[in-house]
Protein backbone atom coordinates (compact mmCIF):
# COMPACT_ATOMS: atom_id res chain seq x y z
CA UNK A 1 0.00 0.00 0.00
CA UNK A 2 1.07 3.59 -0.55
CA UNK A 3 2.24 5.71 2.35
CA UNK A 4 -0.53 7.45 4.25
CA UNK A 5 -0.83 11.14 3.53
CA UNK A 6 -1.73 13.46 6.39
CA UNK A 7 -5.13 15.08 6.36
CA UNK A 8 -4.80 18.81 5.74
CA UNK A 9 -6.80 20.81 8.27
CA UNK A 10 -8.67 23.77 6.83
CA UNK A 11 -10.87 25.90 9.00
CA UNK A 12 -14.43 26.47 7.89
CA UNK A 13 -17.51 28.03 9.42
CA UNK A 14 -19.60 25.38 7.73
CA UNK A 15 -23.35 24.97 8.00
CA UNK A 16 -23.10 21.57 6.32
CA UNK A 17 -20.44 18.87 6.62
CA UNK A 18 -20.63 15.89 4.27
CA UNK A 19 -18.64 12.69 4.12
CA UNK A 20 -18.50 10.76 0.86
CA UNK A 21 -17.33 7.18 0.46
CA UNK A 22 -14.59 7.94 -2.07
CA UNK A 23 -12.98 10.43 -4.42
CA UNK A 24 -15.00 11.51 -7.48
CA UNK A 25 -13.02 9.20 -9.79
CA UNK A 26 -13.41 6.18 -7.50
CA UNK A 27 -16.25 3.80 -6.66
CA UNK A 28 -17.41 3.11 -3.11
CA UNK A 29 -17.23 -0.55 -2.21
CA UNK A 30 -20.04 -2.72 -0.95
CA UNK A 31 -18.88 -5.20 1.63
CA UNK A 32 -19.96 -8.24 3.57
CA UNK A 33 -18.68 -7.66 7.08
CA UNK A 34 -19.40 -10.13 9.86
CA UNK A 35 -21.95 -11.77 7.56
CA UNK A 36 -23.92 -8.57 6.94
CA UNK A 37 -24.08 -6.42 3.83
CA UNK A 38 -22.84 -2.88 4.34
CA UNK A 39 -21.09 -0.08 2.56
CA UNK A 40 -17.39 -0.21 3.38
CA UNK A 41 -17.32 3.45 4.41
CA UNK A 42 -20.47 3.09 6.53
CA UNK A 43 -18.81 0.18 8.35
CA UNK A 44 -15.64 2.22 8.92
CA UNK A 45 -17.67 5.21 10.17
CA UNK A 46 -19.52 3.08 12.71
CA UNK A 47 -16.34 1.32 13.86
CA UNK A 48 -14.49 4.64 14.21
CA UNK A 49 -17.24 6.09 16.39
CA UNK A 50 -17.41 2.90 18.48
CA UNK A 51 -13.62 2.87 18.97
CA UNK A 52 -12.85 6.58 19.38
CA UNK A 53 -16.15 7.99 20.64
CA UNK A 54 -18.06 11.15 19.80
CA UNK A 55 -15.36 13.61 20.93
CA UNK A 56 -13.40 13.31 17.66
CA UNK A 57 -13.12 16.32 15.41
CA UNK A 58 -14.49 15.82 11.91
CA UNK A 59 -10.90 15.74 10.64
CA UNK A 60 -9.93 13.07 13.18
CA UNK A 61 -13.01 11.05 12.26
CA UNK A 62 -12.12 11.23 8.57
CA UNK A 63 -8.57 10.08 9.33
CA UNK A 64 -9.83 7.17 11.43
CA UNK A 65 -12.27 6.11 8.69
CA UNK A 66 -9.50 6.23 6.09
CA UNK A 67 -7.19 4.18 8.31
CA UNK A 68 -9.80 1.47 8.80
CA UNK A 69 -10.45 1.23 5.05
CA UNK A 70 -6.82 1.43 3.90
CA UNK A 71 -5.98 -2.20 4.65
CA UNK A 72 -8.80 -3.68 2.52
CA UNK A 73 -10.09 -1.07 0.08
CA UNK A 74 -8.70 1.42 -2.44
CA UNK A 75 -11.42 4.01 -1.91
CA UNK A 76 -10.43 7.19 -0.07
CA UNK A 77 -13.32 8.87 1.77
CA UNK A 78 -13.64 12.64 1.41
CA UNK A 79 -15.12 15.43 3.54
CA UNK A 80 -16.77 18.55 2.12
CA UNK A 81 -18.20 21.60 3.84
CA UNK A 82 -20.60 24.28 2.72
CA UNK A 83 -22.38 27.48 3.71
CA UNK A 84 -25.96 28.60 3.34
Coordinates of N, CA, C and O in Angstrom, one line a residue, residues 26-83:
X26 N -13.4 7.5 -8.1 CA -13.4 6.2 -7.5 C -14.8 5.7 -7.3 O -15.8 6.4 -7.5
X27 N -15.0 4.4 -7.0 CA -16.2 3.8 -6.7 C -16.2 3.3 -5.2 O -15.3 2.7 -4.8
X28 N -17.3 3.6 -4.5 CA -17.4 3.1 -3.1 C -17.8 1.6 -3.1 O -18.6 1.2 -3.8
X29 N -17.1 0.9 -2.3 CA -17.2 -0.6 -2.2 C -18.4 -1.0 -1.3 O -18.7 -0.4 -0.3
X30 N -19.1 -2.0 -1.8 CA -20.0 -2.7 -0.9 C -19.2 -3.8 -0.3 O -18.3 -4.3 -0.8
X31 N -19.7 -4.2 0.9 CA -18.9 -5.2 1.6 C -19.8 -6.1 2.4 O -20.9 -5.8 2.7
X32 N -19.3 -7.3 2.7 CA -20.0 -8.2 3.6 C -19.1 -8.3 4.8 O -18.0 -8.9 4.7
X33 N -19.5 -7.7 5.9 CA -18.7 -7.7 7.1 C -19.4 -8.3 8.2 O -20.6 -8.0 8.5
X34 N -18.8 -9.3 8.8 CA -19.4 -10.1 9.9 C -20.7 -10.7 9.4 O -21.7 -10.8 10.1
X35 N -20.8 -11.1 8.1 CA -22.0 -11.8 7.6 C -23.1 -10.8 7.2 O -24.2 -11.3 6.8
X36 N -22.9 -9.5 7.3 CA -23.9 -8.6 6.9 C -23.5 -7.7 5.8 O -22.3 -7.3 5.8
X37 N -24.4 -7.3 4.9 CA -24.1 -6.4 3.8 C -24.0 -5.0 4.4 O -24.8 -4.6 5.2
X38 N -23.0 -4.3 3.9 CA -22.8 -2.9 4.3 C -22.0 -2.2 3.3 O -21.2 -2.8 2.6
X39 N -22.1 -0.9 3.3 CA -21.1 -0.1 2.6 C -19.8 -0.1 3.4 O -19.8 0.0 4.6
X40 N -18.7 -0.2 2.7 CA -17.4 -0.2 3.4 C -17.2 1.1 4.2 O -16.7 1.0 5.4
X41 N -17.5 2.2 3.7 CA -17.3 3.5 4.4 C -18.3 3.5 5.6 O -17.9 4.0 6.7
X42 N -19.5 3.1 5.4 CA -20.5 3.1 6.5 C -20.0 2.2 7.7 O -20.0 2.6 8.9
X43 N -19.4 1.1 7.3 CA -18.8 0.2 8.3 C -17.7 0.9 9.1 O -17.6 0.9 10.3
X44 N -16.8 1.5 8.3 CA -15.6 2.2 8.9 C -16.1 3.4 9.8 O -15.5 3.7 10.8
X45 N -17.1 4.1 9.4 CA -17.7 5.2 10.2 C -18.2 4.7 11.5 O -17.8 5.2 12.6
X46 N -19.0 3.6 11.5 CA -19.5 3.1 12.7 C -18.4 2.6 13.6 O -18.4 2.9 14.8
X47 N -17.4 1.9 13.1 CA -16.3 1.3 13.9 C -15.5 2.4 14.5 O -15.0 2.3 15.6
X48 N -15.3 3.5 13.7 CA -14.5 4.6 14.2 C -15.2 5.3 15.4 O -14.5 5.7 16.3
X49 N -16.5 5.5 15.3 CA -17.2 6.1 16.4 C -17.2 5.2 17.6 O -17.0 5.6 18.7
X50 N -17.4 3.9 17.4 CA -17.4 2.9 18.5 C -16.0 2.9 19.2 O -16.0 2.8 20.4
X51 N -15.0 3.0 18.4 CA -13.6 2.9 19.0 C -13.1 4.2 19.6 O -12.5 4.2 20.6
X52 N -13.4 5.3 18.9 CA -12.8 6.6 19.4 C -13.9 7.5 20.0 O -13.5 8.6 20.5
X53 N -15.1 7.2 20.0 CA -16.2 8.0 20.6 C -16.6 9.2 19.8 O -16.2 9.4 18.7
X54 N -17.4 10.0 20.5 CA -18.1 11.1 19.8 C -17.3 12.4 20.0 O -17.7 13.5 19.5
X55 N -16.1 12.4 20.7 CA -15.4 13.6 20.9 C -14.3 13.9 19.9 O -13.5 14.8 20.0
X56 N -14.3 13.1 18.8 CA -13.4 13.3 17.7 C -13.8 14.6 16.9 O -15.0 14.9 16.8
X57 N -12.8 15.3 16.4 CA -13.1 16.3 15.4 C -13.5 15.6 14.1 O -13.3 14.4 13.9
X58 N -14.1 16.4 13.2 CA -14.5 15.8 11.9 C -13.2 15.4 11.2 O -13.2 14.3 10.5
X59 N -12.1 16.1 11.3 CA -10.9 15.7 10.6 C -10.3 14.5 11.2 O -9.8 13.6 10.5
X60 N -10.4 14.3 12.5 CA -9.9 13.1 13.2 C -10.8 11.9 12.7 O -10.3 10.8 12.4
X61 N -12.1 12.1 12.7 CA -13.0 11.0 12.3 C -12.7 10.6 10.8 O -12.6 9.4 10.6
X62 N -12.5 11.6 9.9 CA -12.1 11.2 8.6 C -10.8 10.4 8.5 O -10.7 9.4 7.8
X63 N -9.8 10.8 9.3 CA -8.6 10.1 9.3 C -8.8 8.7 9.9 O -8.2 7.7 9.3
X64 N -9.6 8.5 10.9 CA -9.8 7.2 11.4 C -10.6 6.3 10.4 O -10.3 5.1 10.3
X65 N -11.5 6.9 9.7 CA -12.3 6.1 8.7 C -11.3 5.7 7.6 O -11.3 4.5 7.2
X66 N -10.5 6.6 7.1 CA -9.5 6.2 6.1 C -8.5 5.1 6.5 O -8.2 4.2 5.8
X67 N -8.1 5.2 7.8 CA -7.2 4.2 8.3 C -7.8 2.8 8.3 O -7.2 1.8 7.9
X68 N -9.1 2.7 8.8 CA -9.8 1.5 8.8 C -10.0 0.9 7.4 O -9.9 -0.3 7.2
X69 N -10.2 1.7 6.4 CA -10.5 1.2 5.0 C -9.2 0.9 4.3 O -9.2 0.0 3.4
X70 N -8.1 1.5 4.7 CA -6.8 1.4 3.9 C -6.3 0.0 3.8 O -5.6 -0.3 2.8
X71 N -6.5 -0.9 4.7 CA -6.0 -2.2 4.7 C -6.7 -3.1 3.7 O -6.2 -4.1 3.3
X72 N -8.0 -2.8 3.3 CA -8.8 -3.7 2.5 C -9.3 -3.1 1.2 O -9.7 -3.8 0.3
X73 N -9.4 -1.7 1.2 CA -10.1 -1.1 0.1 C -9.2 0.0 -0.5 O -8.4 0.6 0.2
X74 N -9.4 0.3 -1.8 CA -8.7 1.4 -2.4 C -9.4 2.8 -2.4 O -8.8 3.8 -2.6
X75 N -10.7 2.8 -2.0 CA -11.4 4.0 -1.9 C -10.9 4.9 -0.8 O -10.4 4.4 0.2
X76 N -10.9 6.2 -1.0 CA -10.4 7.2 -0.1 C -11.6 8.2 0.2 O -11.9 9.0 -0.6
X77 N -12.2 8.0 1.4 CA -13.3 8.9 1.8 C -12.9 10.3 1.8 O -11.8 10.7 2.1
X78 N -13.9 11.2 1.5 CA -13.6 12.6 1.4 C -14.6 13.4 2.3 O -15.7 12.9 2.7
X79 N -14.2 14.6 2.7 CA -15.1 15.4 3.5 C -15.3 16.8 2.8 O -14.3 17.3 2.3
X80 N -16.5 17.2 2.7 CA -16.8 18.5 2.1 C -17.6 19.4 3.1 O -18.3 18.9 3.9
X81 N -17.4 20.7 3.0 CA -18.2 21.6 3.8 C -18.9 22.6 3.0 O -18.4 22.9 1.8
X82 N -19.9 23.3 3.5 CA -20.6 24.3 2.7 C -21.3 25.3 3.6 O -21.4 25.1 4.8
X83 N -21.7 26.4 3.0 CA -22.4 27.5 3.7 C -23.7 27.7 3.1 O -23.9 27.4 1.9

